[in-house]
Amino acid sequence: MGREHWKKIWVGSAGNMVEWFDWFVYASFATYFAGAFFPEGNDTAKLMNTAGIFAVGFFMRPVGGWLLGRVGDRKGRKAALTLTVSLMSASAVLIAIAPTYGVAGYGGAVVLLIARLLQGLSVGGEYAASATYLTEASAPEHRGFASSFQYVSMTAGQIVGLGLQIILQRTMSDDALHSWGWRIPFIIGALGAAIVFYLRRNMLETDVYEESGDDTPAGDKGTIKALWAHKREAFLVIALTMGGTVAYYTYTTYLTKYLSNSAGLPKQTATLVSFCALIVFACLQPLAGKLSDRIGRRPLLITFAVGSTFLTVPIMTMLKHAGSFWPALGLALLALVVITGYTSINACVKAELFPTGIRALGVALPYAIANALFGGTAEYVALWFKDAGLESGFYWYVAGCAAVSLVVYLSMRETRDIDLKRVAATAPARSEEVPAPARVK
């Protein structure tokens, strides 16, 4: 890959890292600020309240996917990426200054809710703009490898958040963290977003977008009308995302809470398990992405779905009884290795399904809908099962979602060799009429 391609990937990934740092620190620090915005009650109930607001952010993602996907298809990937990081910066500032329940009653929770809505808008567009940009910015034979950096940067954001949490846990008292220390990561996130805003204002547009050969009319770019012409691909994105997003959020954002609240590990130990597991997970992404450039996308997706379907219940059951750092880390790593089959390549698979004029919206809206229904609610569903005394029901729920996606992976076409500049803009009415995709020369 040339220097210019690496520059595009670096700028796109750096912004993605800050976006997801802000998104994930809400989840990782929730155990510290859950009591700040709600009246006294049992710990699980307070976590459910903050998890509910976390889930609300996901329900804004379809709106963000539509709005920012439209911007990305009409104004360019650069314009969409710049707007997403601006929204994320504003939301981080709001959380950092939100008043507590003792100061403003439920007013603080309202500010928290508004901030999460802004985050939902931002991330709803960020995923698609980032996935599209990274896929288009790379050479055809390296698309899997290049797009894998989306989850490298997403995971890096979470690693930085967890690393900051470990530092604060070791340098501040527990009372100070619950009182005001939890605001620190949101202040850092706002500053990081401001830096990335500057970087993205000077980033390069992709050649695929500027030189696209698809015949999408200018007035239809980024519209629901144009997306409806590709409704089969849109529903495919929802179905193939379903199992992956539930599994991903189970073993990333929810893992620390699960180890602390269900497995009984100290918060510091639970955080360290997640931190170490995510470092290995981030390193695996480019390797799996490069493998997909050689053998195709479907083998990796199928491997993920089979593993997640049959291993989720035993892994989650053993995690609950892990008892200490090393067993918990080993089980977490096993789960994340399985999930890598999805995370490393899902961005390019979705981008490869659509023509340039509708690619950002085609990835953004269906993916955001799937995340709102499954990813964003995963933590809340897990806590609901726990509160009802049926925690193992959540394990079967995750496995079931993976099984549905497995059916989709087995029936979908291979997308590795599709020429992004020549994908037909008008989809046939029936799946059996789908012509052979344009091949990379």
XYZ file of C-alpha atoms in Angstrom:
441
model
C 0.000 0.000 0.000
C 1.249 3.478 -0.920
C 1.978 6.359 1.395
C -1.182 8.213 0.378
C -3.359 5.196 1.219
C -1.733 4.886 4.637
C -2.311 8.593 5.290
C -6.023 8.244 4.538
C -6.293 5.181 6.766
C -4.418 6.903 9.602
C -6.612 10.034 9.603
C -9.815 8.031 9.323
C -8.753 5.663 12.095
C -7.570 8.406 14.461
C -10.959 10.072 14.345
C -12.716 6.756 14.779
C -10.630 6.049 17.875
C -11.721 9.294 19.552
C -15.345 8.727 18.549
C -15.391 5.309 20.155
C -13.369 6.400 23.177
C -16.191 8.825 24.004
C -18.824 6.207 23.207
C -17.302 3.458 25.332
C -16.165 5.432 28.377
C -19.837 5.967 29.120
C -20.189 2.190 29.433
C -16.903 1.544 31.237
C -17.377 4.342 33.807
C -21.101 3.709 34.329
C -20.441 1.790 37.560
C -18.985 5.014 39.004
C -21.543 7.587 37.895
C -24.693 5.414 37.955
C -25.533 6.715 41.431
C -24.798 10.349 40.544
C -27.890 10.872 38.378
C -30.473 8.667 40.103
C -31.818 8.316 43.675
C -30.557 5.611 45.982
C -31.614 2.047 45.183
C -30.097 -1.357 44.530
C -26.960 -1.390 42.378
C -28.475 -3.453 39.566
C -31.425 -1.024 39.247
C -29.065 1.958 38.949
C -27.007 0.131 36.340
C -30.210 -0.631 34.434
C -31.100 3.084 34.432
C -27.719 4.068 32.966
C -27.814 1.102 30.582
C -31.249 2.276 29.446
C -29.837 5.705 28.579
C -26.919 3.926 26.882
C -29.459 2.011 24.769
C -31.354 5.225 23.916
C -28.197 6.480 22.239
C -28.404 3.488 19.922
C -31.958 4.364 18.927
C -30.675 7.694 17.581
C -28.172 5.857 15.429
C -30.670 5.177 12.585
C -31.395 8.927 12.487
C -27.667 9.658 12.469
C -27.130 6.940 9.876
C -29.742 8.498 7.588
C -28.619 12.107 8.113
C -24.864 11.603 7.933
C -25.086 8.828 5.341
C -26.917 11.318 3.119
C -24.159 13.874 3.744
C -21.496 11.290 2.934
C -23.075 10.323 -0.387
C -23.905 13.871 -1.471
C -21.053 15.971 -0.056
C -18.338 13.346 0.311
C -16.900 11.069 2.977
C -14.705 13.874 4.350
C -17.700 16.132 5.066
C -19.538 13.375 6.941
C -16.498 12.421 9.016
C -15.888 16.045 10.024
C -19.502 16.495 11.121
C -19.566 13.290 13.181
C -16.581 14.268 15.312
C -18.094 17.723 15.951
C -21.247 16.143 17.369
C -19.211 13.761 19.495
C -17.169 16.602 20.980
C -20.342 18.459 22.002
C -21.794 15.361 23.675
C -18.597 14.725 25.668
C -18.665 18.305 26.993
C -22.298 17.888 28.111
C -21.561 14.716 30.074
C -18.479 16.287 31.668
C -20.524 19.212 33.068
C -23.827 17.407 33.783
C -25.181 18.213 37.309
C -25.761 15.343 39.726
C -29.087 14.223 41.195
C -28.208 15.945 44.465
C -27.795 19.299 42.678
C -30.515 19.278 40.020
C -32.653 16.224 40.666
C -33.469 14.447 37.428
C -32.138 17.474 35.502
C -28.713 15.840 35.385
C -30.213 12.667 33.910
C -31.904 14.817 31.250
C -28.539 16.384 30.311
C -27.049 12.881 30.216
C -29.870 11.758 27.940
C -29.360 14.691 25.540
C -25.643 13.944 25.383
C -26.332 10.299 24.570
C -28.743 11.337 21.816
C -25.990 13.474 20.259
C -23.559 10.569 20.588
C -26.080 8.320 18.879
C -26.386 10.747 15.971
C -22.623 10.978 15.683
C -21.777 7.285 15.894
C -24.710 6.397 13.637
C -22.970 8.282 10.862
C -19.388 7.598 11.948
C -19.545 3.856 11.425
C -20.714 4.117 7.819
C -18.537 7.090 6.892
C -15.505 5.386 8.427
C -16.288 1.979 6.906
C -16.860 3.523 3.493
C -13.807 5.762 3.676
C -11.403 3.025 4.797
C -12.744 0.575 2.204
C -12.596 3.077 -0.660
C -9.193 4.499 0.346
C -7.391 1.168 -0.027
C -6.155 -0.782 -3.034
C -8.689 -3.454 -4.153
C -6.437 -6.331 -3.101
C -6.015 -4.835 0.393
C -9.583 -3.795 1.246
C -10.038 -6.401 3.967
C -6.747 -5.450 5.603
C -7.391 -1.692 5.398
C -10.999 -1.817 6.609
C -9.959 -3.950 9.599
C -8.441 -0.793 11.058
C -11.949 0.393 11.774
C -12.203 -2.113 14.622
C -8.543 -1.576 15.494
C -9.354 2.096 16.083
C -12.674 1.332 17.761
C -10.941 -1.093 20.110
C -8.051 1.318 20.626
C -10.562 3.888 21.822
C -11.880 1.419 24.346
C -8.366 0.360 25.373
C -7.437 4.003 26.027
C -10.645 4.418 28.023
C -9.998 1.300 30.090
C -6.324 2.256 30.520
C -7.404 5.638 31.832
C -9.841 3.894 34.163
C -7.052 1.675 35.520
C -4.841 4.734 36.124
C -7.644 6.591 37.899
C -8.494 3.515 39.977
C -4.898 3.295 41.155
C -4.348 7.016 41.778
C -7.717 8.123 43.172
C -9.834 6.911 46.042
C -13.071 5.083 45.301
C -15.043 7.948 46.840
C -13.300 10.509 44.615
C -14.038 8.449 41.494
C -17.719 8.200 42.386
C -17.852 11.886 43.313
C -16.091 13.656 40.429
C -13.264 11.538 38.969
C -15.581 9.898 36.407
C -15.818 13.296 34.620
C -12.127 13.239 33.636
C -12.421 10.865 30.639
C -15.206 12.949 29.126
C -13.086 16.097 29.358
C -10.222 14.230 27.663
C -12.616 12.955 25.007
C -13.804 16.459 24.192
C -10.217 17.677 23.785
C -9.315 14.680 21.602
C -12.332 15.317 19.369
C -11.232 18.926 18.855
C -7.802 17.720 17.658
C -9.350 15.194 15.263
C -11.696 17.866 13.904
C -8.610 19.775 12.754
C -7.085 16.635 11.206
C -10.250 15.754 9.329
C -10.623 19.233 7.864
C -7.363 18.560 6.018
C -7.971 14.926 5.040
C -8.091 13.706 1.406
C -11.270 12.495 -0.288
C -11.240 8.941 -1.697
C -10.528 8.348 -5.392
C -13.458 5.921 -5.604
C -15.894 8.669 -4.592
C -14.389 11.253 -6.937
C -14.045 8.897 -9.921
C -17.106 6.705 -9.444
C -18.454 5.040 -12.576
C -21.871 4.064 -11.178
C -24.955 5.644 -12.739
C -26.814 6.826 -9.646
C -28.527 10.125 -10.621
C -27.112 13.113 -8.735
C -30.488 13.910 -7.199
C -30.907 10.360 -5.890
C -27.541 10.060 -4.141
C -27.931 9.409 -0.439
C -31.750 9.119 -0.640
C -34.179 6.516 0.675
C -35.471 6.153 -2.892
C -32.035 5.043 -4.103
C -31.576 2.804 -1.064
C -34.922 1.113 -1.711
C -33.602 0.026 -5.102
C -31.095 -1.977 -3.043
C -33.510 -3.185 -0.373
C -32.231 -6.759 -0.614
C -28.705 -5.596 0.243
C -30.071 -3.350 3.002
C -31.908 -6.234 4.675
C -28.789 -8.352 4.220
C -26.773 -5.770 6.201
C -29.317 -5.941 9.057
C -29.267 -9.738 9.151
C -25.500 -10.184 8.914
C -25.002 -7.504 11.614
C -27.432 -9.040 14.100
C -25.245 -11.782 15.559
C -21.995 -9.845 15.325
C -23.141 -6.733 17.136
C -24.737 -8.643 20.029
C -21.607 -10.748 20.510
C -19.290 -7.742 20.201
C -21.059 -5.643 22.818
C -21.417 -8.636 25.126
C -17.663 -9.260 25.244
C -16.539 -5.615 25.161
C -18.797 -3.009 26.783
C -20.683 -5.475 29.003
C -17.765 -7.742 29.939
C -16.356 -5.529 32.707
C -19.781 -5.191 34.368
C -20.458 -8.908 34.003
C -17.184 -9.857 35.659
C -17.796 -7.379 38.457
C -21.555 -7.663 38.978
C -22.066 -11.386 38.239
C -18.713 -13.166 38.532
C -17.838 -11.263 41.706
C -14.384 -10.065 40.599
C -13.121 -6.760 42.042
C -13.713 -3.795 39.692
C -9.968 -3.331 39.222
C -9.498 -6.989 38.216
C -12.498 -6.931 35.868
C -11.177 -3.787 34.190
C -7.706 -5.291 33.785
C -9.147 -8.444 32.182
C -11.001 -6.347 29.612
C -7.953 -4.148 28.997
C -5.576 -7.049 28.310
C -8.085 -8.977 26.210
C -8.823 -5.954 24.030
C -5.131 -5.345 23.296
C -4.852 -8.857 21.836
C -8.179 -8.394 20.054
C -6.977 -5.185 18.350
C -3.814 -6.926 17.119
C -5.858 -9.749 15.589
C -7.962 -7.482 13.347
C -5.403 -6.698 10.580
C -4.287 -10.345 10.495
C -7.842 -11.560 9.941
C -8.510 -8.744 7.472
C -5.445 -9.741 5.449
C -6.556 -13.375 5.544
C -9.918 -12.367 4.062
C -8.105 -10.722 1.143
C -6.656 -14.137 0.370
C -9.502 -16.573 1.045
C -12.585 -14.347 0.915
C -14.980 -12.800 3.451
C -17.522 -15.627 3.835
C -15.175 -18.199 5.440
C -14.371 -15.790 8.282
C -18.006 -14.796 8.812
C -19.104 -18.434 8.884
C -16.348 -19.336 11.364
C -17.491 -16.532 13.658
C -21.147 -17.547 13.497
C -20.493 -21.251 14.133
C -18.192 -20.461 17.053
C -20.535 -17.910 18.603
C -23.572 -20.137 18.209
C -22.028 -23.142 19.952
C -19.508 -21.574 22.356
C -21.377 -18.600 23.863
C -23.278 -20.552 26.514
C -20.259 -22.508 27.841
C -17.957 -19.446 27.723
C -20.404 -17.191 29.602
C -21.159 -19.948 32.126
C -17.471 -20.531 32.848
C -16.768 -16.782 33.002
C -19.310 -16.465 35.800
C -17.306 -18.971 37.832
C -13.811 -17.920 36.681
C -12.927 -16.606 40.127
C -9.624 -14.894 39.254
C -7.733 -12.928 36.601
C -6.129 -15.658 34.457
C -9.152 -17.933 33.895
C -11.287 -14.875 33.118
C -8.685 -13.540 30.681
C -8.360 -16.889 28.883
C -12.104 -17.196 28.393
C -12.436 -13.569 27.273
C -9.661 -14.073 24.712
C -11.350 -17.205 23.360
C -14.566 -15.267 22.856
C -12.827 -12.326 21.169
C -10.865 -14.614 18.818
C -14.189 -16.038 17.645
C -15.705 -12.564 17.198
C -12.716 -11.440 15.118
C -14.181 -13.374 12.187
C -16.938 -10.762 12.113
C -15.329 -7.563 13.370
C -12.263 -7.619 11.127
C -14.184 -7.571 7.855
C -17.791 -6.528 8.429
C -17.043 -2.932 7.372
C -15.756 -3.835 3.907
C -18.390 -6.543 3.357
C -21.184 -4.006 3.819
C -19.451 -1.329 1.732
C -18.870 -3.843 -1.069
C -22.615 -4.474 -1.391
C -23.558 -0.972 -2.614
C -22.642 1.424 -5.466
C -20.768 4.634 -4.625
C -23.768 6.960 -4.851
C -25.645 5.133 -2.109
C -22.778 3.373 -0.288
C -22.588 5.553 2.844
C -26.351 5.523 3.433
C -26.592 1.865 2.405
C -24.131 0.910 5.114
C -25.267 3.473 7.699
C -29.023 3.087 7.993
C -29.416 -0.727 7.977
C -26.412 -1.139 10.276
C -27.733 1.505 12.670
C -31.140 -0.187 12.765
C -29.512 -3.527 13.590
C -27.438 -1.900 16.327
C -30.454 -0.146 17.806
C -32.392 -3.408 17.960
C -29.592 -5.741 19.055
C -26.247 -4.115 19.915
C -27.494 -1.182 21.951
C -29.949 -3.291 23.920
C -27.534 -6.175 24.636
C -26.395 -4.800 27.980
C -29.920 -3.894 29.063
C -31.231 -7.327 28.057
C -28.390 -8.961 30.001
C -29.199 -6.955 33.127
C -32.921 -7.648 32.702
C -32.284 -11.388 32.642
C -30.076 -11.029 35.713
C -32.629 -8.953 37.607
C -35.279 -11.575 36.793
C -33.049 -14.340 38.159
C -32.648 -15.934 34.713
C -29.171 -14.750 33.772
C -28.379 -17.825 31.644
C -31.252 -16.849 29.347
C -29.061 -14.055 28.018
C -26.387 -16.541 26.953
C -28.923 -18.374 24.797
C -30.142 -15.065 23.393
C -26.620 -14.204 22.151
C -26.186 -17.687 20.680
C -29.561 -17.465 18.945
C -28.702 -14.139 17.295
C -25.462 -15.666 15.995
C -27.399 -18.636 14.602
C -29.642 -16.308 12.583
C -26.599 -14.571 11.101
C -25.053 -17.953 10.310
C -27.953 -18.726 7.969
C -27.313 -15.407 6.197
C -23.560 -15.995 5.859
C -24.149 -19.426 4.342
C -26.487 -18.030 1.673
C -24.830 -14.703 0.786
C -22.465 -14.142 -2.151
C -18.732 -13.535 -1.850
C -17.853 -9.803 -2.098
C -14.038 -9.780 -2.069
C -13.505 -9.241 -5.819
C -16.189 -6.622 -6.461
C -14.960 -3.466 -8.228
C -16.200 -0.554 -6.085
C -16.111 1.875 -9.014
C -18.274 -0.299 -11.238
C -20.996 -1.742 -8.977
C -24.333 -1.366 -10.771
C -26.494 1.430 -9.374
C -29.832 -0.289 -9.999
C -30.459 -3.591 -8.256
C -32.568 -6.276 -9.972
C -35.970 -6.999 -8.497
C -35.291 -10.648 -7.612
C -32.227 -12.255 -6.100
C -32.002 -14.865 -8.877
C -31.550 -12.032 -11.389
C -28.477 -10.650 -9.663
C -25.691 -10.579 -12.279
C -22.138 -11.610 -11.552
C -20.426 -8.712 -9.749
C -17.902 -6.577 -11.569
C -14.447 -8.022 -10.932
C -11.273 -6.186 -10.067
C -8.967 -6.116 -13.060
